[in-house]
Amino acid sequence: MSGGSILLKGGILITPSASIKADIKVVDGKIAEIGAALNNAGVEEVLDVSGMYVFPGVVDEHVHMREPGLEYKDDFTHGTAGAAVGGVTTVLEMPNTKPPVDSATILEEKKRLLSQKANVDFGLYGVIHNTNAHNFDDIVAAGAVGFKIFLGPTTGNIPPPDDGTLYEVLEKSAKYDVPLAFHAENADLVKYFTQKVRSSGRTDPSAHTDARPPICEEESIRKLIILSKWTNGRVHIVHIAAKEGVELVREAKHMGYKVTGETCPHYLLLNTEDYKKYGTAIKVNPPIRDREHQEALWKGVLDGTIYTLGSDHAPHSAEEKKGDIWKCAAGFTGVQTFLPLMLDQALKGRLPINKIPQLMSENPAKLFRLWPRKGAIMVGSDGDFAIVDPNGTTTITKEWLIAKYPITPYIGWKLKGSIRYTILRGQIIAKDGKLIQPRKGTFIKP
Ligand SMILES: [Zn+2]
């Protein structure tokens, strides 16, 4: 694999355990040396990063880049360009594209297609739905990082497997140590509450939250914990939005089960009061919830219950984002704003800065078996970095966002910190909000 050679001088390395002033030398794409006053022998380029923060490149474990089949919403070229500009050097791409990634053949085809377009490194999820569990082993052999299983309805409407099938694939998860990422909402309850709220005639944006109340998440997560307990399968609950979810994952962790949880910036930064300001723009599944849930999620992030953050980057077309709360599509772009939003929280003192590399690089890389190649600043790791000026600022604008439809509730937000450089395997791929070296990404597997 190709890679660059570069010396980063004078930066402050931000790792999960410490912030240390040190130089880093990358040779042929891999970190060759970390230390004080390194010389420039063997490198093509010396980059002065004095006073800047050097983070490991972000591993965004949760993106929907819509290619193939849904390019009218967005595509891999735009999505991974946004990732690069936002300090994300590895994306794990969800399987609810068209066709869904439910066989090894489709995974291979998606890999070939995206390999020609990738601006950052990428891994692929497979999906398990109601009829393809027999493909599990082949999809693993083809290099999937893990599987996504949709228990609740969302984009793509992929039917969930029954409980017997869940048990079976969790046994396989244990056998191969492959994580299964769950959209954990009880589909029957979502259907019941949606009908109830809709038939009441409500069209206010917060009706969406009431159509998918916390019980939908709680029931689903509890069931998955029980299945993990009996199979030893690796259950990863993505986009936890309810405080009950945090509590259940905390308890499961305490019991020693292989259960982990992810949340996303929007659940930490928004609550139902924000419907007044943003309306349908913050429609997402599971929904944005009341402040008590938001606070429970922060507590989970700070005490280590929440293992990873993911962006849940989920772009849609402008047309789909129109209409009332029932018509409007759920989700919005997020990969490019992922690090800037969390960095802002850290620089404002809400989040310890060392939590960023832990939750957004190391832990996702470990969970999906890409560590220490990805997600680490260690000798031998890929030379992937997000280099940040802590004294800079970032304003989120439509012009800055790289997407077919730059739709997000965060337009106009002024953030502390700015991402100066994104480095992928020793090559500067993005600088000051611009992609400068396209198509340097490659497919990666565990
Ligand atoms: Zn998602």
XYZ file of C-alpha atoms and ligand atoms in Angstrom:
447
model
C 0.000 0.000 0.000
C 1.290 3.438 -0.908
C 2.020 5.962 1.780
C 3.883 9.181 2.366
C 6.822 10.083 4.545
C 6.486 13.145 6.712
C 7.861 14.631 9.922
C 5.399 16.432 12.204
C 7.359 18.862 14.375
C 6.406 20.427 17.670
C 2.821 19.257 18.041
C 0.969 18.153 21.147
C -0.111 14.521 20.785
C -3.557 13.891 22.172
C -3.958 10.230 23.100
C -6.571 8.530 25.327
C -4.144 8.549 28.249
C -2.119 11.739 27.872
C -1.288 14.961 26.042
C 2.428 14.988 25.204
C 4.660 17.306 23.231
C 6.512 15.168 20.678
C 7.538 14.920 17.046
C 6.236 12.095 14.883
C 7.980 10.600 11.907
C 5.965 8.679 9.338
C 7.831 6.577 6.783
C 6.008 4.855 3.909
C 2.679 5.531 5.529
C 3.493 4.027 8.940
C 4.529 5.752 12.160
C 8.269 5.057 12.409
C 9.301 7.163 15.384
C 7.788 9.292 18.158
C 10.034 11.479 20.295
C 11.676 14.787 21.044
C 13.590 16.682 18.329
C 13.494 13.979 15.649
C 15.649 14.606 12.565
C 14.278 14.716 9.048
C 16.339 11.875 7.590
C 14.247 9.779 5.213
C 11.231 12.085 4.963
C 10.018 14.112 1.985
C 8.259 16.750 4.011
C 8.561 18.504 7.358
C 5.396 20.042 8.739
C 5.661 22.546 11.572
C 2.695 21.891 13.857
C 3.957 23.864 16.861
C 1.156 24.661 19.275
C -1.283 22.443 17.429
C -3.043 19.354 18.717
C -2.237 16.121 16.909
C -5.091 13.628 17.196
C -5.116 10.142 15.719
C -7.294 10.266 12.602
C -10.934 9.798 13.534
C -12.478 6.365 12.855
C -16.151 7.105 12.171
C -17.792 3.736 12.745
C -21.218 4.848 11.533
C -21.734 6.424 8.102
C -24.354 5.970 5.409
C -22.761 7.352 2.257
C -25.606 6.142 0.039
C -23.589 4.536 -2.740
C -24.503 2.437 -4.611
C -28.148 2.915 -5.449
C -29.080 6.033 -3.504
C -26.730 8.540 -5.159
C -29.593 10.988 -5.532
C -29.160 11.577 -1.774
C -25.343 11.743 -1.771
C -22.364 9.625 -2.831
C -19.073 8.199 -1.615
C -16.989 10.873 -3.356
C -18.744 13.715 -1.515
C -19.054 11.793 1.733
C -15.401 10.838 1.994
C -14.288 14.332 0.917
C -16.335 15.698 3.830
C -14.738 13.081 6.072
C -11.234 14.157 5.007
C -11.936 17.831 5.630
C -13.440 16.935 9.014
C -10.418 14.988 10.294
C -11.932 11.543 9.692
C -9.402 9.178 8.096
C -11.375 5.918 8.298
C -15.096 5.423 7.754
C -17.086 2.260 8.382
C -19.846 2.281 5.811
C -23.281 0.936 6.661
C -24.889 -1.742 4.473
C -28.363 -0.281 3.804
C -27.432 0.790 0.290
C -29.068 -0.615 -2.852
C -28.800 -3.549 -3.094
C -28.260 -4.117 0.640
C -24.935 -5.771 1.475
C -26.424 -9.152 2.335
C -23.975 -11.460 0.540
C -20.220 -11.745 -0.026
C -20.716 -11.021 -3.740
C -22.462 -7.734 -3.042
C -19.802 -6.798 -0.492
C -17.088 -7.468 -3.096
C -18.936 -5.338 -5.664
C -19.396 -2.476 -3.227
C -15.725 -2.717 -2.246
C -14.618 -2.507 -5.903
C -16.906 0.435 -6.648
C -15.987 2.462 -3.561
C -12.255 1.708 -3.870
C -12.147 3.870 -7.000
C -13.698 6.817 -5.175
C -12.476 6.709 -1.580
C -10.914 9.912 -0.267
C -10.286 8.221 3.095
C -9.817 4.583 4.129
C -12.998 2.575 4.522
C -14.357 -0.648 5.912
C -17.702 -2.227 5.057
C -20.517 -3.678 7.129
C -22.656 -6.542 5.987
C -26.326 -6.742 6.940
C -28.308 -9.612 8.427
C -32.033 -9.430 7.695
C -34.849 -11.967 7.736
C -33.556 -14.326 5.016
C -29.738 -14.182 4.703
C -28.241 -15.511 7.957
C -26.696 -18.396 5.977
C -24.405 -15.830 4.301
C -22.822 -14.757 7.608
C -19.593 -16.773 7.254
C -19.005 -15.744 3.626
C -19.527 -12.067 4.418
C -16.999 -12.331 7.256
C -14.529 -14.072 4.921
C -14.998 -11.284 2.353
C -13.636 -8.805 4.903
C -16.643 -7.175 6.562
C -15.756 -5.273 9.737
C -19.019 -6.375 11.301
C -22.751 -6.493 10.683
C -25.612 -4.071 11.040
C -28.965 -5.410 12.113
C -32.020 -3.175 11.950
C -34.579 -4.080 14.597
C -36.441 -0.791 14.084
C -37.701 0.702 10.830
C -35.525 3.316 9.091
C -34.036 4.238 5.694
C -34.030 1.193 3.403
C -36.734 -0.627 5.384
C -34.704 -3.792 5.801
C -36.834 -6.419 7.592
C -35.420 -7.586 10.946
C -34.414 -11.217 11.591
C -36.591 -13.201 14.005
C -35.328 -14.017 17.518
C -34.116 -17.500 16.563
C -32.022 -16.035 13.780
C -30.677 -13.381 16.149
C -29.602 -16.131 18.549
C -27.912 -18.009 15.707
C -25.977 -15.002 14.358
C -24.934 -13.981 17.865
C -23.441 -17.443 18.323
C -21.507 -16.815 15.119
C -20.496 -13.396 16.393
C -18.956 -15.148 19.409
C -17.243 -17.718 17.200
C -15.564 -15.127 14.935
C -15.451 -12.282 17.487
C -17.308 -10.110 14.966
C -19.364 -7.235 16.370
C -23.028 -6.893 15.477
C -24.202 -3.276 15.449
C -27.877 -2.934 16.279
C -30.446 -0.330 15.457
C -32.287 -1.161 18.653
C -35.904 -0.039 18.547
C -38.838 -2.449 18.847
C -40.531 -2.258 15.425
C -44.004 -3.271 16.679
C -43.954 -0.622 19.392
C -42.714 2.024 16.922
C -45.606 1.095 14.640
C -48.123 1.209 17.476
C -47.040 4.578 18.864
C -46.638 6.108 15.401
C -50.216 5.208 14.472
C -51.469 6.509 17.785
C -49.678 9.867 17.539
C -50.454 10.332 13.830
C -54.130 9.577 14.251
C -54.330 12.262 16.926
C -53.725 14.730 14.086
C -50.434 16.083 15.408
C -47.971 17.468 12.869
C -45.706 19.430 15.207
C -42.067 18.271 14.868
C -41.854 16.832 18.390
C -44.622 14.371 17.467
C -41.771 12.308 16.010
C -40.247 11.875 19.469
C -43.586 10.746 20.917
C -44.032 8.281 18.055
C -40.867 6.438 19.153
C -40.827 6.696 22.977
C -37.988 5.325 25.150
C -39.790 2.012 25.732
C -39.019 1.127 22.081
C -35.294 1.349 22.766
C -35.471 -0.150 26.247
C -37.318 -3.301 25.179
C -35.024 -3.875 22.245
C -31.770 -3.287 24.133
C -32.866 -5.485 27.026
C -33.624 -8.309 24.618
C -30.209 -7.952 22.971
C -28.452 -8.046 26.327
C -30.246 -11.286 27.154
C -29.223 -12.740 23.791
C -25.612 -11.679 24.354
C -25.651 -13.221 27.818
C -26.708 -16.622 26.454
C -24.572 -16.642 23.294
C -21.550 -14.573 24.324
C -22.078 -12.687 21.046
C -20.756 -9.159 20.676
C -23.660 -6.714 20.785
C -22.988 -3.061 19.934
C -25.981 -0.781 20.410
C -25.591 2.119 18.011
C -27.123 5.589 18.343
C -28.379 5.223 21.916
C -30.802 8.092 22.536
C -32.634 7.024 25.720
C -31.393 7.127 29.302
C -32.737 3.591 29.743
C -30.286 2.510 27.036
C -27.360 3.987 28.951
C -28.518 2.330 32.176
C -28.933 -1.083 30.541
C -25.514 -0.937 28.887
C -23.939 0.134 32.190
C -25.526 -2.864 33.910
C -24.501 -5.270 31.113
C -20.927 -3.991 31.291
C -20.959 -4.514 35.045
C -22.149 -8.096 34.506
C -19.249 -8.698 32.119
C -21.366 -9.226 28.992
C -19.956 -8.329 25.589
C -22.264 -5.373 25.187
C -21.096 -1.903 24.152
C -22.890 1.285 23.220
C -22.503 4.179 20.828
C -24.119 7.575 20.860
C -23.930 10.437 18.374
C -23.242 14.177 18.638
C -26.892 15.095 17.987
C -28.105 13.248 21.091
C -25.504 15.064 23.175
C -26.020 18.507 21.657
C -29.783 18.641 21.086
C -32.959 17.913 23.035
C -36.696 18.222 22.366
C -36.660 21.952 23.217
C -34.646 22.381 20.025
C -37.630 21.401 17.856
C -38.787 25.011 18.368
C -35.634 26.299 16.743
C -34.860 23.662 14.117
C -38.219 22.009 13.386
C -38.042 18.924 11.179
C -34.297 19.477 10.552
C -33.536 17.462 13.691
C -35.768 14.525 12.779
C -33.642 11.409 13.248
C -34.092 7.772 14.322
C -34.100 7.109 17.220
C -35.472 10.580 17.960
C -33.912 13.477 19.835
C -35.274 13.182 23.385
C -35.921 15.340 26.471
C -33.126 16.961 28.451
C -33.016 14.179 31.091
C -32.019 11.711 28.366
C -29.419 14.103 27.001
C -27.928 14.446 30.485
C -27.883 10.678 31.029
C -25.995 10.294 27.743
C -23.379 12.843 28.824
C -22.984 10.974 32.094
C -22.533 7.745 30.108
C -19.900 9.362 27.919
C -17.997 10.745 30.889
C -18.092 7.594 33.047
C -17.092 5.245 30.217
C -20.450 3.481 29.783
C -20.665 4.797 26.234
C -17.798 3.063 24.419
C -17.806 4.884 21.084
C -19.181 7.884 19.258
C -20.377 7.637 15.661
C -21.682 10.389 13.412
C -24.621 8.448 11.924
C -23.946 10.498 8.780
C -27.242 10.085 6.903
C -27.730 12.541 4.029
C -30.981 12.929 2.095
C -32.044 15.057 -0.876
C -33.552 18.511 -0.337
C -36.850 17.181 -1.658
C -36.939 14.401 0.955
C -36.160 16.798 3.785
C -39.240 18.896 2.938
C -42.779 18.493 4.203
C -44.240 17.963 7.641
C -42.732 15.794 10.366
C -44.305 12.607 8.981
C -43.105 13.156 5.408
C -39.616 14.511 6.156
C -36.795 11.914 5.955
C -34.909 11.053 9.161
C -31.215 11.894 9.487
C -28.748 14.445 8.118
C -25.119 14.799 7.073
C -22.701 14.382 9.944
C -19.297 12.995 9.030
C -17.717 16.399 8.399
C -19.130 18.061 11.518
C -18.373 15.050 13.780
C -14.919 16.057 15.066
C -15.501 19.837 14.913
C -18.604 19.538 17.146
C -16.938 17.314 19.735
C -13.727 19.338 19.641
C -15.791 22.436 20.417
C -17.270 20.646 23.441
C -13.771 19.708 24.604
C -12.363 23.204 24.132
C -15.332 24.617 26.057
C -14.536 22.241 28.938
C -17.554 19.954 28.652
C -15.534 16.909 27.558
C -11.968 15.987 28.572
C -9.878 16.380 25.395
C -8.400 12.879 25.769
C -11.900 11.405 25.483
C -11.915 12.394 21.806
C -9.194 9.956 20.677
C -10.628 7.334 23.001
C -14.262 7.481 21.856
C -13.683 8.472 18.239
C -10.467 6.623 17.270
C -9.175 3.962 19.644
C -12.396 2.331 20.833
C -14.090 2.037 17.415
C -10.841 0.698 15.932
C -10.594 -1.862 18.747
C -14.218 -2.928 18.495
C -14.011 -3.471 14.740
C -10.587 -5.155 14.992
C -8.658 -2.473 13.129
C -6.517 -1.433 16.111
C -3.595 -0.693 16.407
C -3.259 -0.213 12.663
C -6.025 2.392 12.944
C -7.037 4.558 15.875
C -3.610 4.773 17.532
C -0.552 6.989 17.583
C 1.978 4.202 18.065
C 5.076 3.047 16.204
C 3.834 0.743 13.441
C 0.350 2.273 13.221
C -0.847 3.963 10.034
C 0.209 7.608 9.936
C -3.340 8.975 10.150
C -3.874 12.279 11.942
C -6.244 15.170 12.439
C -4.205 18.270 13.246
C -6.104 20.969 15.021
C -5.497 24.581 15.929
C -7.117 24.925 19.373
C -7.143 28.704 19.004
C -8.863 28.652 15.609
C -12.595 28.765 14.981
C -14.905 26.940 12.596
C -18.227 28.243 11.339
C -20.474 25.605 9.831
C -21.798 26.915 6.518
C -23.368 25.346 3.452
C -20.296 26.397 1.488
C -17.930 24.597 3.876
C -19.942 21.368 3.879
C -19.090 18.926 1.098
C -22.344 17.154 0.230
C -24.822 17.076 -2.610
C -27.309 18.571 -0.145
C -25.520 20.297 2.721
C -28.447 19.941 5.118
C -27.768 19.922 8.864
C -29.244 21.665 11.889
C -25.783 23.029 12.670
C -25.626 25.636 9.887
C -24.396 28.881 11.428
C -22.885 27.234 14.526
C -19.614 28.872 15.520
C -17.208 26.388 17.041
C -13.964 26.621 18.948
C -11.013 24.989 17.192
C -10.252 24.407 13.550
C -8.950 21.406 11.666
C -5.834 22.525 9.822
C -4.571 19.272 8.285
C -5.832 15.754 7.783
C -3.111 13.217 7.125
C -3.808 9.743 5.732
C -0.919 7.266 5.841
C 1.601 10.118 5.850
C -0.030 12.136 3.069
C -1.729 15.489 3.653
C -5.117 14.860 2.067
C -6.968 17.924 3.372
C -5.889 21.372 4.460
C -7.944 24.229 5.920
C -11.305 22.988 4.734
C -10.221 21.785 1.296
C -9.527 18.314 -0.036
C -6.091 18.650 -1.622
C -5.253 15.040 -2.566
C -8.305 13.104 -3.724
C -8.781 9.341 -3.925
C -6.010 8.304 -1.535
C -8.325 6.005 0.416
C -8.286 2.239 0.356
C -10.429 -0.672 1.552
C -9.413 -2.057 4.920
C -10.460 -5.209 6.700
C -9.901 -6.657 10.169
Zn -27.308 4.781 11.061
